[in-house]
């Protein structure tokens, strides 16, 4: 079992930055892919970024160049640095983990989810 707890959300103006954190209940660096997802009201959940056990990262086109996913092995924490935020980035952000070296393409494959942290970007 893995518990994930997100934090770092908040309200910012367009162009601002936030850093989200996802703390895992135990060390998962060597065996779990971790992803960040978001869901806006009335919209389907969408993948934002993920990082595999080798540190390889992927990003959705709509955040490419603005968001950065990273991890701190010593602290058991995964981060999502979000810069140049836009109103359309508003939503509930969740981190998720799956026991796999490579990150899957489908979010239902992620078996462990955090409760989420709200991000609101005003224009």
C-alpha positions as a printed Julia matrix, in Angstrom:
123×3 Matrix{Float64}:
   0.0    0.0     0.0
   1.07   3.54   -0.72
  -0.53   6.68    0.68
  -0.03   9.94   -1.18
  -0.65  13.39    0.25
  -0.59  16.51   -1.91
  -0.1   20.08   -0.82
   0.88  23.43   -2.25
  -2.24  24.44   -4.08
  -3.76  27.88   -3.78
  -5.03  30.93   -5.62
  -2.74  32.93   -7.89
  -3.06  35.42  -10.68
  -2.3   34.53  -14.25
   1.42  34.46  -14.85
   2.15  33.35  -11.3
   3.73  30.17   -9.99
   2.95  27.39   -7.56
   4.84  24.31   -6.48
   2.8   21.26   -5.63
   4.2   18.52   -3.42
   3.22  14.87   -3.16
   4.55  12.95   -0.18
   4.57   9.18   -0.35
   4.12   7.06    2.77
   7.16   4.99    1.91
  10.01   4.95   -0.56
   8.68   4.3    -4.06
  11.41   5.8    -6.2
  12.84   2.54   -7.45
   9.61   0.78   -8.35
   6.78   3.25   -9.0
   5.87   5.62  -11.76
   4.32   8.82  -10.4
   2.06  11.13  -12.31
   0.21  14.38  -11.8
  -3.36  14.71  -13.04
  -5.91  17.48  -12.91
  -9.63  17.86  -13.2
 -11.55  21.06  -13.78
 -15.26  21.37  -12.93
 -17.36  19.78  -15.62
 -14.36  18.33  -17.41
 -12.71  14.94  -17.52
  -9.52  14.24  -15.63
  -6.39  14.72  -17.71
  -2.79  13.79  -17.32
  -0.33  16.62  -16.74
   3.09  15.03  -16.27
   4.73  11.84  -15.11
   8.12  10.53  -14.09
   9.3    6.94  -14.26
  11.72   5.06  -12.05
  14.62   6.09  -14.25
  13.75   9.75  -13.93
  12.42  10.1   -17.45
   9.68  12.73  -17.63
   6.74  13.34  -19.93
   4.42  16.32  -20.2
   1.08  17.07  -21.71
   1.35  19.47  -24.63
  -0.63  22.13  -22.8
   1.97  22.41  -19.99
   5.13  21.79  -21.98
   7.72  24.39  -21.08
   5.69  25.75  -18.15
   5.52  22.85  -15.68
   8.33  20.7   -14.31
   7.96  17.39  -12.5
  10.76  16.34  -10.17
  11.45  14.21   -7.13
  13.5   14.18   -3.96
  14.47  10.66   -3.0
  15.67  11.57    0.49
  12.35  13.21    1.34
  10.08  10.78   -0.53
   8.49  13.75   -2.27
   7.43  14.39   -5.85
   6.99  17.94   -7.05
   5.14  19.76   -9.78
   6.57  23.22  -10.36
   4.02  25.28  -12.23
   5.09  28.55  -13.84
   3.34  30.98  -16.17
  -0.01  29.79  -14.88
  -3.12  30.44  -16.91
  -6.8   30.53  -15.9
  -7.33  27.3   -17.82
  -4.89  25.58  -15.42
  -7.51  25.89  -12.68
  -8.56  22.56  -11.22
  -8.01  19.89   -8.61
  -4.54  18.43   -8.95
  -3.85  14.86   -7.88
  -0.7   12.82   -7.76
  -0.92   9.12   -8.44
   1.4    6.15   -8.41
   1.58   2.78  -10.09
   3.98  -0.06   -9.45
   5.76   0.0   -12.77
   9.11   1.08  -14.09
   7.6    2.75  -17.13
   4.64   5.07  -16.91
   1.4    3.79  -18.45
  -0.6    5.84  -20.9
  -3.93   5.37  -19.12
  -4.7    6.91  -15.76
  -6.98   4.06  -14.6
  -3.79   2.01  -14.39
  -2.56   4.2   -11.54
  -3.66   2.34   -8.43
  -2.8    4.86   -5.73
  -4.17   8.4    -5.62
  -3.89  11.35   -3.31
  -6.86  13.42   -2.19
  -5.86  16.37   -4.36
  -4.97  20.01   -3.92
  -6.93  22.85   -5.48
  -5.29  25.29   -7.88
  -7.17  28.44   -8.89
  -5.73  30.89  -11.41
  -7.48  34.2   -11.91
  -7.15  36.47  -14.92
